[in-house]
mmCIF file of C-alpha atoms and ligand atoms in Angstrom:
data_model
loop_
_atom_site.group_PDB
_atom_site.id
_atom_site.type_symbol
_atom_site.label_atom_id
_atom_site.label_comp_id
_atom_site.label_asym_id
_atom_site.label_seq_id
_atom_site.Cartn_x
_atom_site.Cartn_y
_atom_site.Cartn_z
ATOM 1 C CA UNK A 30 -12.879 -45.869 42.633
ATOM 2 C CA UNK A 31 -12.621 -49.598 41.878
ATOM 3 C CA UNK A 32 -8.918 -50.428 42.345
ATOM 4 C CA UNK A 33 -6.993 -52.477 39.808
ATOM 5 C CA UNK A 34 -5.982 -55.011 42.451
ATOM 6 C CA UNK A 35 -6.788 -55.727 46.082
ATOM 7 C CA UNK A 36 -4.910 -58.420 48.016
ATOM 8 C CA UNK A 37 -7.219 -61.190 49.205
ATOM 9 C CA UNK A 38 -7.053 -62.493 52.777
ATOM 10 C CA UNK A 39 -8.453 -65.934 53.566
ATOM 11 C CA UNK A 40 -8.950 -65.191 57.271
ATOM 12 C CA UNK A 41 -6.433 -67.808 58.464
ATOM 13 C CA UNK A 42 -3.332 -65.682 57.980
ATOM 14 C CA UNK A 43 -3.282 -64.331 61.560
ATOM 15 C CA UNK A 44 -3.766 -67.797 63.056
ATOM 16 C CA UNK A 45 -0.911 -69.270 61.009
ATOM 17 C CA UNK A 46 1.411 -66.372 61.804
ATOM 18 C CA UNK A 47 0.634 -66.980 65.513
ATOM 19 C CA UNK A 48 1.567 -70.629 65.021
ATOM 20 C CA UNK A 49 4.850 -69.516 63.432
ATOM 21 C CA UNK A 50 5.545 -67.397 66.542
ATOM 22 C CA UNK A 51 4.754 -70.348 68.812
ATOM 23 C CA UNK A 52 7.176 -72.576 66.896
ATOM 24 C CA UNK A 53 9.841 -70.131 68.072
ATOM 25 C CA UNK A 54 11.769 -70.062 64.803
ATOM 26 C CA UNK A 55 10.962 -67.139 62.523
ATOM 27 C CA UNK A 56 14.008 -66.718 60.353
ATOM 28 C CA UNK A 57 13.075 -69.135 57.577
ATOM 29 C CA UNK A 58 13.354 -72.747 56.430
ATOM 30 C CA UNK A 59 11.096 -73.816 59.328
ATOM 31 C CA UNK A 60 7.686 -75.429 59.722
ATOM 32 C CA UNK A 61 5.683 -73.315 57.225
ATOM 33 C CA UNK A 62 8.463 -73.135 54.640
ATOM 34 C CA UNK A 63 8.531 -76.947 54.646
ATOM 35 C CA UNK A 64 4.733 -77.119 54.403
ATOM 36 C CA UNK A 65 4.776 -74.793 51.373
ATOM 37 C CA UNK A 66 7.559 -76.795 49.685
ATOM 38 C CA UNK A 67 5.681 -80.066 50.215
ATOM 39 C CA UNK A 68 2.433 -78.547 48.941
ATOM 40 C CA UNK A 69 4.043 -77.478 45.671
ATOM 41 C CA UNK A 70 6.117 -80.612 45.162
ATOM 42 C CA UNK A 71 3.063 -82.835 45.702
ATOM 43 C CA UNK A 72 0.349 -80.757 43.996
ATOM 44 C CA UNK A 73 2.064 -79.765 40.758
ATOM 45 C CA UNK A 74 4.721 -82.409 40.214
ATOM 46 C CA UNK A 75 7.470 -79.833 40.732
ATOM 47 C CA UNK A 76 11.100 -80.801 41.366
ATOM 48 C CA UNK A 77 12.806 -79.425 44.494
ATOM 49 C CA UNK A 78 11.224 -76.189 45.664
ATOM 50 C CA UNK A 79 12.963 -73.283 47.407
ATOM 51 C CA UNK A 80 10.855 -70.396 48.741
ATOM 52 C CA UNK A 81 12.507 -67.040 48.148
ATOM 53 C CA UNK A 82 11.725 -63.417 48.923
ATOM 54 C CA UNK A 83 10.470 -62.796 45.365
ATOM 55 C CA UNK A 84 10.388 -64.261 41.868
ATOM 56 C CA UNK A 85 13.184 -61.810 41.071
ATOM 57 C CA UNK A 86 15.224 -63.555 43.812
ATOM 58 C CA UNK A 87 14.354 -66.978 42.402
ATOM 59 C CA UNK A 88 15.561 -65.883 38.943
ATOM 60 C CA UNK A 89 18.755 -64.542 40.555
ATOM 61 C CA UNK A 90 19.291 -68.005 42.046
ATOM 62 C CA UNK A 91 18.672 -69.473 38.583
ATOM 63 C CA UNK A 92 21.312 -67.177 37.051
ATOM 64 C CA UNK A 93 23.846 -68.291 39.682
ATOM 65 C CA UNK A 94 22.998 -71.979 39.135
ATOM 66 C CA UNK A 95 23.437 -71.590 35.353
ATOM 67 C CA UNK A 96 26.862 -70.030 36.043
ATOM 68 C CA UNK A 97 25.992 -67.093 33.835
ATOM 69 C CA UNK A 98 29.039 -64.906 33.241
ATOM 70 C CA UNK A 99 30.514 -62.329 30.887
ATOM 71 C CA UNK A 100 30.417 -63.583 27.306
ATOM 72 C CA UNK A 101 27.225 -65.633 27.717
ATOM 73 C CA UNK A 102 24.033 -64.825 25.853
ATOM 74 C CA UNK A 103 20.544 -65.265 27.284
ATOM 75 C CA UNK A 104 17.493 -65.209 25.007
ATOM 76 C CA UNK A 105 14.249 -63.757 26.366
ATOM 77 C CA UNK A 106 11.163 -61.886 25.124
ATOM 78 C CA UNK A 107 11.171 -58.080 24.988
ATOM 79 C CA UNK A 108 7.577 -57.697 26.134
ATOM 80 C CA UNK A 109 7.890 -58.830 29.772
ATOM 81 C CA UNK A 110 8.573 -57.575 33.273
ATOM 82 C CA UNK A 111 12.113 -56.308 33.885
ATOM 83 C CA UNK A 112 12.885 -59.123 36.373
ATOM 84 C CA UNK A 113 12.904 -61.655 33.528
ATOM 85 C CA UNK A 114 16.127 -59.964 32.383
ATOM 86 C CA UNK A 115 17.937 -58.212 35.265
ATOM 87 C CA UNK A 116 19.178 -61.346 37.109
ATOM 88 C CA UNK A 117 21.022 -62.434 33.947
ATOM 89 C CA UNK A 118 22.271 -58.964 32.962
ATOM 90 C CA UNK A 119 23.582 -58.550 36.515
ATOM 91 C CA UNK A 120 25.867 -61.569 36.094
ATOM 92 C CA UNK A 121 27.291 -60.232 32.841
ATOM 93 C CA UNK A 122 25.179 -61.938 30.179
ATOM 94 C CA UNK A 123 24.289 -60.165 26.949
ATOM 95 C CA UNK A 124 20.497 -60.086 26.689
ATOM 96 C CA UNK A 125 19.304 -61.266 23.261
ATOM 97 C CA UNK A 126 15.707 -60.273 22.662
ATOM 98 C CA UNK A 127 13.255 -62.449 20.814
ATOM 99 C CA UNK A 128 9.992 -60.949 19.602
ATOM 100 C CA UNK A 129 6.700 -62.014 21.130
ATOM 101 C CA UNK A 130 4.242 -64.018 19.053
ATOM 102 C CA UNK A 131 1.927 -62.245 16.685
ATOM 103 C CA UNK A 132 -1.250 -63.572 18.280
ATOM 104 C CA UNK A 133 -0.323 -63.761 21.953
ATOM 105 C CA UNK A 134 2.247 -62.114 24.218
ATOM 106 C CA UNK A 135 4.403 -65.243 24.699
ATOM 107 C CA UNK A 136 7.854 -65.583 23.145
ATOM 108 C CA UNK A 137 7.670 -66.521 19.455
ATOM 109 C CA UNK A 138 9.115 -70.048 19.660
ATOM 110 C CA UNK A 139 9.591 -70.132 15.879
ATOM 111 C CA UNK A 140 12.087 -67.249 16.062
ATOM 112 C CA UNK A 141 14.264 -68.639 18.849
ATOM 113 C CA UNK A 142 16.428 -70.913 16.706
ATOM 114 C CA UNK A 143 17.642 -68.005 14.549
ATOM 115 C CA UNK A 144 18.985 -66.340 17.711
ATOM 116 C CA UNK A 145 20.959 -69.286 19.084
ATOM 117 C CA UNK A 146 24.753 -68.984 18.886
ATOM 118 C CA UNK A 147 27.642 -70.824 20.541
ATOM 119 C CA UNK A 148 27.396 -68.324 23.370
ATOM 120 C CA UNK A 149 23.725 -69.007 24.172
ATOM 121 C CA UNK A 150 23.579 -70.335 27.731
ATOM 122 C CA UNK A 151 19.897 -70.037 28.606
ATOM 123 C CA UNK A 152 16.436 -69.163 27.343
ATOM 124 C CA UNK A 153 14.033 -67.468 29.755
ATOM 125 C CA UNK A 154 10.405 -67.784 28.733
ATOM 126 C CA UNK A 155 7.336 -66.149 30.289
ATOM 127 C CA UNK A 156 3.909 -67.789 30.349
ATOM 128 C CA UNK A 157 1.962 -64.563 29.865
ATOM 129 C CA UNK A 158 -1.335 -64.463 31.795
ATOM 130 C CA UNK A 159 -0.653 -68.068 32.836
ATOM 131 C CA UNK A 160 -1.165 -69.258 29.245
ATOM 132 C CA UNK A 161 1.618 -71.697 28.303
ATOM 133 C CA UNK A 162 4.404 -70.986 25.824
ATOM 134 C CA UNK A 163 4.951 -73.514 23.045
ATOM 135 C CA UNK A 164 6.925 -75.846 25.342
ATOM 136 C CA UNK A 165 7.299 -78.770 22.910
ATOM 137 C CA UNK A 166 9.212 -76.602 20.441
ATOM 138 C CA UNK A 167 11.172 -74.752 23.145
ATOM 139 C CA UNK A 168 12.325 -77.845 25.112
ATOM 140 C CA UNK A 169 13.255 -79.752 21.978
ATOM 141 C CA UNK A 170 15.284 -76.832 20.647
ATOM 142 C CA UNK A 171 17.018 -76.190 23.974
ATOM 143 C CA UNK A 172 17.825 -79.835 24.642
ATOM 144 C CA UNK A 173 19.240 -80.341 21.161
ATOM 145 C CA UNK A 174 21.566 -77.329 21.632
ATOM 146 C CA UNK A 175 22.429 -77.992 25.307
ATOM 147 C CA UNK A 176 20.740 -74.778 26.454
ATOM 148 C CA UNK A 177 19.050 -74.339 29.850
ATOM 149 C CA UNK A 178 15.354 -73.359 29.874
ATOM 150 C CA UNK A 179 14.116 -71.192 32.733
ATOM 151 C CA UNK A 180 10.364 -70.700 33.032
ATOM 152 C CA UNK A 181 9.405 -67.305 34.402
ATOM 153 C CA UNK A 182 6.140 -68.717 35.728
ATOM 154 C CA UNK A 183 5.364 -65.619 37.812
ATOM 155 C CA UNK A 184 1.822 -65.494 36.338
ATOM 156 C CA UNK A 185 1.326 -69.198 35.950
ATOM 157 C CA UNK A 186 0.361 -70.938 39.215
ATOM 158 C CA UNK A 187 -2.021 -73.939 38.660
ATOM 159 C CA UNK A 188 -1.898 -73.617 34.852
ATOM 160 C CA UNK A 189 -0.761 -76.313 32.425
ATOM 161 C CA UNK A 190 0.887 -77.051 29.094
ATOM 162 C CA UNK A 191 -1.024 -80.120 27.890
ATOM 163 C CA UNK A 192 -0.925 -82.388 30.990
ATOM 164 C CA UNK A 193 2.053 -80.758 32.690
ATOM 165 C CA UNK A 194 1.889 -77.942 35.195
ATOM 166 C CA UNK A 195 3.751 -74.780 34.248
ATOM 167 C CA UNK A 196 6.851 -74.584 36.406
ATOM 168 C CA UNK A 197 7.441 -78.351 36.116
ATOM 169 C CA UNK A 198 8.741 -78.336 32.519
ATOM 170 C CA UNK A 199 11.882 -76.175 32.243
ATOM 171 C CA UNK A 200 15.193 -77.116 33.875
ATOM 172 C CA UNK A 201 14.470 -74.323 36.354
ATOM 173 C CA UNK A 202 11.379 -72.195 37.016
ATOM 174 C CA UNK A 203 10.252 -69.273 39.159
ATOM 175 C CA UNK A 204 6.871 -68.463 40.717
ATOM 176 C CA UNK A 205 5.871 -65.126 42.252
ATOM 177 C CA UNK A 206 3.744 -64.467 45.340
ATOM 178 C CA UNK A 207 3.796 -60.695 44.959
ATOM 179 C CA UNK A 208 0.608 -59.004 46.086
ATOM 180 C CA UNK A 209 -0.607 -58.670 42.472
ATOM 181 C CA UNK A 210 -0.396 -62.422 41.733
ATOM 182 C CA UNK A 211 -3.147 -65.039 42.228
ATOM 183 C CA UNK A 212 -1.637 -66.313 45.499
ATOM 184 C CA UNK A 213 0.389 -63.888 47.540
ATOM 185 C CA UNK A 214 2.256 -63.217 50.761
ATOM 186 C CA UNK A 215 3.029 -59.555 50.083
ATOM 187 C CA UNK A 216 6.442 -60.239 48.617
ATOM 188 C CA UNK A 217 7.527 -63.783 47.883
ATOM 189 C CA UNK A 218 8.612 -66.232 45.242
ATOM 190 C CA UNK A 219 9.925 -69.708 44.687
ATOM 191 C CA UNK A 220 12.637 -71.393 42.665
ATOM 192 C CA UNK A 221 11.732 -74.796 41.235
ATOM 193 C CA UNK A 222 14.638 -77.087 40.365
ATOM 194 C CA UNK A 223 13.392 -79.740 37.940
ATOM 195 C CA UNK A 224 16.831 -80.770 36.664
ATOM 196 C CA UNK A 225 18.347 -82.717 39.564
ATOM 197 C CA UNK A 226 21.903 -81.826 38.590
ATOM 198 C CA UNK A 227 21.234 -78.336 40.029
ATOM 199 C CA UNK A 228 19.845 -79.544 43.390
ATOM 200 C CA UNK A 229 23.006 -79.775 45.430
ATOM 201 C CA UNK A 230 24.217 -76.292 44.474
ATOM 202 C CA UNK A 231 20.697 -74.855 44.855
ATOM 203 C CA UNK A 232 20.697 -75.773 48.572
ATOM 204 C CA UNK A 233 23.987 -73.957 49.043
ATOM 205 C CA UNK A 234 23.114 -70.867 46.967
ATOM 206 C CA UNK A 235 19.805 -70.593 48.878
ATOM 207 C CA UNK A 236 21.669 -70.714 52.220
ATOM 208 C CA UNK A 237 23.995 -67.738 51.570
ATOM 209 C CA UNK A 238 26.623 -69.842 49.799
ATOM 210 C CA UNK A 239 27.104 -72.141 52.807
ATOM 211 C CA UNK A 240 26.594 -75.845 53.495
ATOM 212 C CA UNK A 241 24.284 -74.996 56.396
ATOM 213 C CA UNK A 242 21.609 -77.458 55.223
ATOM 214 C CA UNK A 243 24.149 -80.287 55.447
ATOM 215 C CA UNK A 244 24.903 -79.233 59.016
ATOM 216 C CA UNK A 245 21.170 -79.211 59.885
ATOM 217 C CA UNK A 246 21.001 -82.802 58.597
ATOM 218 C CA UNK A 247 24.015 -83.740 60.731
ATOM 219 C CA UNK A 248 26.195 -84.444 57.691
ATOM 220 C CA UNK A 249 28.852 -81.904 58.706
ATOM 221 C CA UNK A 250 29.582 -80.474 62.160
ATOM 222 C CA UNK A 251 30.012 -76.825 61.153
ATOM 223 C CA UNK A 252 28.915 -74.848 58.139
ATOM 224 C CA UNK A 253 31.178 -72.772 55.947
ATOM 225 C CA UNK A 254 31.370 -70.761 52.743
ATOM 226 C CA UNK A 255 31.451 -73.137 49.764
ATOM 227 C CA UNK A 256 29.878 -71.340 46.732
ATOM 228 C CA UNK A 257 28.157 -68.160 45.574
ATOM 229 C CA UNK A 258 24.925 -67.416 47.370
ATOM 230 C CA UNK A 259 22.776 -64.884 49.130
ATOM 231 C CA UNK A 260 20.125 -64.648 51.809
ATOM 232 C CA UNK A 261 17.298 -65.990 49.689
ATOM 233 C CA UNK A 262 15.006 -67.489 52.395
ATOM 234 C CA UNK A 263 11.824 -65.639 53.295
ATOM 235 C CA UNK A 264 10.963 -65.510 57.001
ATOM 236 C CA UNK A 265 8.546 -68.036 58.503
ATOM 237 C CA UNK A 266 6.049 -65.173 58.846
ATOM 238 C CA UNK A 267 5.874 -64.843 55.052
ATOM 239 C CA UNK A 268 5.705 -68.616 54.656
ATOM 240 C CA UNK A 269 2.818 -68.830 57.167
ATOM 241 C CA UNK A 270 0.943 -66.121 55.256
ATOM 242 C CA UNK A 271 1.555 -67.971 51.995
ATOM 243 C CA UNK A 272 0.394 -71.303 53.404
ATOM 244 C CA UNK A 273 -2.916 -69.737 54.462
ATOM 245 C CA UNK A 274 -3.417 -68.727 50.830
ATOM 246 C CA UNK A 275 -2.378 -72.104 49.409
ATOM 247 C CA UNK A 276 -5.017 -73.823 51.552
ATOM 248 C CA UNK A 277 -7.657 -71.719 49.772
ATOM 249 C CA UNK A 278 -6.221 -71.908 46.270
ATOM 250 C CA UNK A 279 -9.256 -73.701 44.792
ATOM 251 C CA UNK A 280 -11.597 -71.012 46.076
ATOM 252 C CA UNK A 281 -9.292 -68.247 44.805
ATOM 253 C CA UNK A 282 -9.168 -69.816 41.341
ATOM 254 C CA UNK A 283 -12.938 -70.362 41.255
ATOM 255 C CA UNK A 284 -13.630 -66.702 42.042
ATOM 256 C CA UNK A 285 -11.116 -65.431 39.483
ATOM 257 C CA UNK A 286 -12.607 -67.706 36.827
ATOM 258 C CA UNK A 287 -16.145 -66.404 37.504
ATOM 259 C CA UNK A 288 -14.981 -62.790 37.135
ATOM 260 C CA UNK A 289 -12.898 -63.513 34.034
ATOM 261 C CA UNK A 290 -15.830 -65.203 32.314
ATOM 262 C CA UNK A 291 -18.194 -62.299 32.958
ATOM 263 C CA UNK A 292 -15.737 -59.944 31.230
ATOM 264 C CA UNK A 293 -15.166 -62.360 28.347
ATOM 265 C CA UNK A 294 -18.900 -62.788 27.680
ATOM 266 C CA UNK A 295 -19.716 -59.100 28.022
ATOM 267 C CA UNK A 296 -16.900 -57.944 25.720
ATOM 268 C CA UNK A 297 -17.393 -60.554 22.974
ATOM 269 C CA UNK A 298 -19.680 -58.040 21.203
ATOM 270 C CA UNK A 299 -16.767 -55.657 20.808
ATOM 271 C CA UNK A 300 -14.674 -58.334 19.203
ATOM 272 C CA UNK A 301 -17.466 -59.192 16.747
ATOM 273 C CA UNK A 302 -17.421 -55.550 15.676
ATOM 274 C CA UNK A 303 -13.608 -55.708 15.424
ATOM 275 C CA UNK A 304 -13.190 -52.964 18.009
ATOM 276 C CA UNK A 305 -10.967 -55.051 20.299
ATOM 277 C CA UNK A 306 -9.063 -58.370 20.216
ATOM 278 C CA UNK A 307 -9.701 -60.823 23.039
ATOM 279 C CA UNK A 308 -7.106 -63.448 24.062
ATOM 280 C CA UNK A 309 -7.396 -66.825 22.309
ATOM 281 C CA UNK A 310 -6.716 -70.065 24.151
ATOM 282 C CA UNK A 311 -4.566 -72.478 22.125
ATOM 283 C CA UNK A 312 -5.177 -76.253 22.313
ATOM 284 C CA UNK A 313 -2.096 -76.850 24.510
ATOM 285 C CA UNK A 314 -2.992 -74.054 26.956
ATOM 286 C CA UNK A 315 -5.156 -73.734 30.065
ATOM 287 C CA UNK A 316 -6.200 -70.462 31.657
ATOM 288 C CA UNK A 317 -5.499 -69.674 35.329
ATOM 289 C CA UNK A 318 -7.351 -66.352 35.167
ATOM 290 C CA UNK A 319 -4.349 -64.335 36.281
ATOM 291 C CA UNK A 320 -4.997 -61.444 33.888
ATOM 292 C CA UNK A 321 -8.029 -60.280 31.964
ATOM 293 C CA UNK A 322 -6.628 -58.374 29.018
ATOM 294 C CA UNK A 323 -7.541 -57.369 25.497
ATOM 295 C CA UNK A 324 -5.997 -55.282 22.742
ATOM 296 C CA UNK A 325 -7.360 -52.021 21.382
ATOM 297 C CA UNK A 326 -6.854 -51.120 17.729
ATOM 298 C CA UNK A 327 -4.316 -48.381 18.480
ATOM 299 C CA UNK A 328 -2.258 -46.768 21.222
ATOM 300 C CA UNK A 329 -4.428 -43.617 21.128
ATOM 301 C CA UNK A 330 -7.658 -45.583 21.658
ATOM 302 C CA UNK A 331 -6.031 -47.598 24.458
ATOM 303 C CA UNK A 332 -4.926 -44.499 26.349
ATOM 304 C CA UNK A 333 -8.324 -42.833 25.858
ATOM 305 C CA UNK A 334 -10.082 -45.938 27.188
ATOM 306 C CA UNK A 335 -7.897 -46.053 30.324
ATOM 307 C CA UNK A 336 -8.657 -42.373 30.933
ATOM 308 C CA UNK A 337 -12.387 -42.919 30.332
ATOM 309 C CA UNK A 338 -12.502 -45.801 32.825
ATOM 310 C CA UNK A 339 -10.647 -43.742 35.417
ATOM 311 C CA UNK A 340 -13.113 -40.871 35.009
ATOM 312 C CA UNK A 341 -15.920 -43.374 35.552
ATOM 313 C CA UNK A 342 -14.354 -44.826 38.689
ATOM 314 C CA UNK A 343 -12.466 -47.969 37.583
ATOM 315 C CA UNK A 344 -8.709 -48.293 37.510
ATOM 316 C CA UNK A 345 -7.601 -50.283 34.446
ATOM 317 C CA UNK A 346 -3.895 -50.408 33.569
ATOM 318 C CA UNK A 347 -1.480 -51.297 30.803
ATOM 319 C CA UNK A 348 1.959 -52.967 30.874
ATOM 320 C CA UNK A 349 4.858 -53.661 29.908
ATOM 321 C CA UNK A 350 7.240 -51.115 28.419
ATOM 322 C CA UNK A 351 9.232 -53.325 26.023
ATOM 323 C CA UNK A 352 12.699 -54.045 27.364
ATOM 324 C CA UNK A 353 14.445 -53.434 24.025
ATOM 325 C CA UNK A 354 13.407 -49.771 24.319
ATOM 326 C CA UNK A 355 14.461 -49.407 27.983
ATOM 327 C CA UNK A 356 17.022 -46.752 28.943
ATOM 328 C CA UNK A 357 19.270 -49.514 30.330
ATOM 329 C CA UNK A 358 19.413 -51.419 27.047
ATOM 330 C CA UNK A 359 19.664 -48.244 24.968
ATOM 331 C CA UNK A 360 22.679 -47.245 27.016
ATOM 332 C CA UNK A 361 24.423 -50.591 27.364
ATOM 333 C CA UNK A 362 23.470 -52.779 24.451
ATOM 334 C CA UNK A 363 21.274 -50.953 21.939
ATOM 335 C CA UNK A 364 19.367 -53.322 19.722
ATOM 336 C CA UNK A 365 19.598 -52.948 15.957
ATOM 337 C CA UNK A 366 16.546 -55.160 15.431
ATOM 338 C CA UNK A 367 12.866 -54.296 15.582
ATOM 339 C CA UNK A 368 10.298 -56.167 17.662
ATOM 340 C CA UNK A 369 6.940 -55.240 16.150
ATOM 341 C CA UNK A 370 4.872 -57.647 18.243
ATOM 342 C CA UNK A 371 6.456 -56.530 21.533
ATOM 343 C CA UNK A 372 5.676 -52.941 20.511
ATOM 344 C CA UNK A 373 2.117 -53.871 19.601
ATOM 345 C CA UNK A 374 1.346 -55.475 22.980
ATOM 346 C CA UNK A 375 3.000 -52.567 24.823
ATOM 347 C CA UNK A 376 0.943 -49.998 22.908
ATOM 348 C CA UNK A 377 -2.438 -51.683 22.778
ATOM 349 C CA UNK A 378 -2.936 -53.890 25.879
ATOM 350 C CA UNK A 379 -5.587 -53.084 28.484
ATOM 351 C CA UNK A 380 -5.877 -55.000 31.765
ATOM 352 C CA UNK A 381 -9.116 -54.784 33.721
ATOM 353 C CA UNK A 382 -9.445 -55.108 37.526
ATOM 354 C CA UNK A 383 -9.408 -58.763 38.614
ATOM 355 C CA UNK A 384 -9.268 -59.820 42.265
ATOM 356 C CA UNK A 385 -11.158 -62.217 44.533
ATOM 357 C CA UNK A 386 -13.224 -59.579 46.351
ATOM 358 C CA UNK A 387 -14.366 -57.861 43.149
ATOM 359 C CA UNK A 388 -18.172 -58.194 43.086
ATOM 360 C CA UNK A 389 -19.855 -59.527 39.948
ATOM 361 C CA UNK A 390 -21.976 -56.338 39.823
ATOM 362 C CA UNK A 391 -18.748 -54.330 39.706
ATOM 363 C CA UNK A 392 -17.435 -56.532 36.900
ATOM 364 C CA UNK A 393 -20.665 -55.907 34.969
ATOM 365 C CA UNK A 394 -20.364 -52.200 35.616
ATOM 366 C CA UNK A 395 -16.783 -52.065 34.350
ATOM 367 C CA UNK A 396 -17.809 -54.074 31.258
ATOM 368 C CA UNK A 397 -20.627 -51.600 30.606
ATOM 369 C CA UNK A 398 -18.184 -48.694 30.799
ATOM 370 C CA UNK A 399 -15.982 -50.398 28.216
ATOM 371 C CA UNK A 400 -18.981 -50.986 25.931
ATOM 372 C CA UNK A 401 -20.141 -47.397 26.410
ATOM 373 C CA UNK A 402 -16.684 -46.064 25.511
ATOM 374 C CA UNK A 403 -16.948 -47.841 22.173
ATOM 375 C CA UNK A 404 -20.547 -46.666 21.753
ATOM 376 C CA UNK A 405 -21.932 -50.221 21.895
HETATM 377 C C1 LIG B 516 5.633 -60.247 38.932
HETATM 378 C C2 LIG B 516 6.607 -60.723 37.917
HETATM 379 C C3 LIG B 516 7.954 -60.944 38.223
HETATM 380 C C4 LIG B 516 8.575 -60.537 39.518
HETATM 381 O O1 LIG B 516 8.001 -61.095 40.611
HETATM 382 P P1 LIG B 516 8.448 -60.578 42.071
HETATM 383 O O2 LIG B 516 7.963 -61.674 42.959
HETATM 384 O O3 LIG B 516 7.744 -59.283 42.290
HETATM 385 O O4 LIG B 516 9.906 -60.436 42.069
HETATM 386 C C5 LIG B 516 8.773 -61.503 37.265
HETATM 387 N N1 LIG B 516 8.306 -61.803 36.037
HETATM 388 C C6 LIG B 516 7.022 -61.582 35.701
HETATM 389 C C7 LIG B 516 6.557 -61.972 34.343
HETATM 390 C C8 LIG B 516 6.136 -61.015 36.624
HETATM 391 O O5 LIG B 516 4.880 -60.754 36.263
#
């Protein structure tokens, strides 16, 4: 069976973890954490970076920094991973869903304005498959209404909107290094603080609500509880693992691109015959080859195709179950609106295996199975 995903190891992970042991400080915010922060700040023009244990954690930090509380509204797409929403729901915000675009799974920027009220505190957007949302419209709208933009850039490492890296545009942003993402350390994430007014509190929230970082700089002689916070640092072992991956990021991206392009070329025939829809790249987007996906013409065909591929030895998957239909929302805040595009992507999306060690012959084989399913 060809798995859907297989974590890639560069070969340097063990060596770097050994170095972390030799440095004698494993608990976090040490040598490798600093190296990762510097790498991101210098390579992608990010603001202050804070490694966390997950993107979910980074979004939880964002919710604390935005001072989300009961009575606030947060706008986000329905077709996304649950972690785009839970950090804000957990702090009492009402989640206001916006439909996804008709032609791609990003938030429909044209519909956001209709959803803004006096209670809107933040907009959380997701760059699906690392393909940028319409950031010109979103930033302009948010800035004119005094609303904070948080980029859920969990898919989006190395990708851009025009000339700007994703994660460098919103007031705050989150990356994920979960094992299924392009660069991974098992579990991991990072908060990016682009709006400097959040920096001082971010240091405190990251350090369990204390001014410990000020003590480490010699600014205060003891550290104490000064704000909300939690234990958001990953250990140095995770940071060492992540740094080994970051060193090889160009190679990782090159391999993913090669695989993605084989699928795209092989399946173009199916699109010509209007059997599937392939993703379209808009002029302001780049592709970081995080996901190879396409849409079937119906939910029945999609499910049959997944079954067919499994029978033939390849594990393809679908995602996401739209959040507006989730048991949590149905119980706590049932939506009276419909989200036809979110439903469409949930019902018809297929994701094919895509990982560094996937051989080109295997990619060709999977493509042939897909063609055979459609009788092409
Ligand atoms: C993976 C993912 C997350 C969560 O990332 P973790 O690091 O696993 O917490 C959040 N949002 C999106 C869109 C994701 O794909």
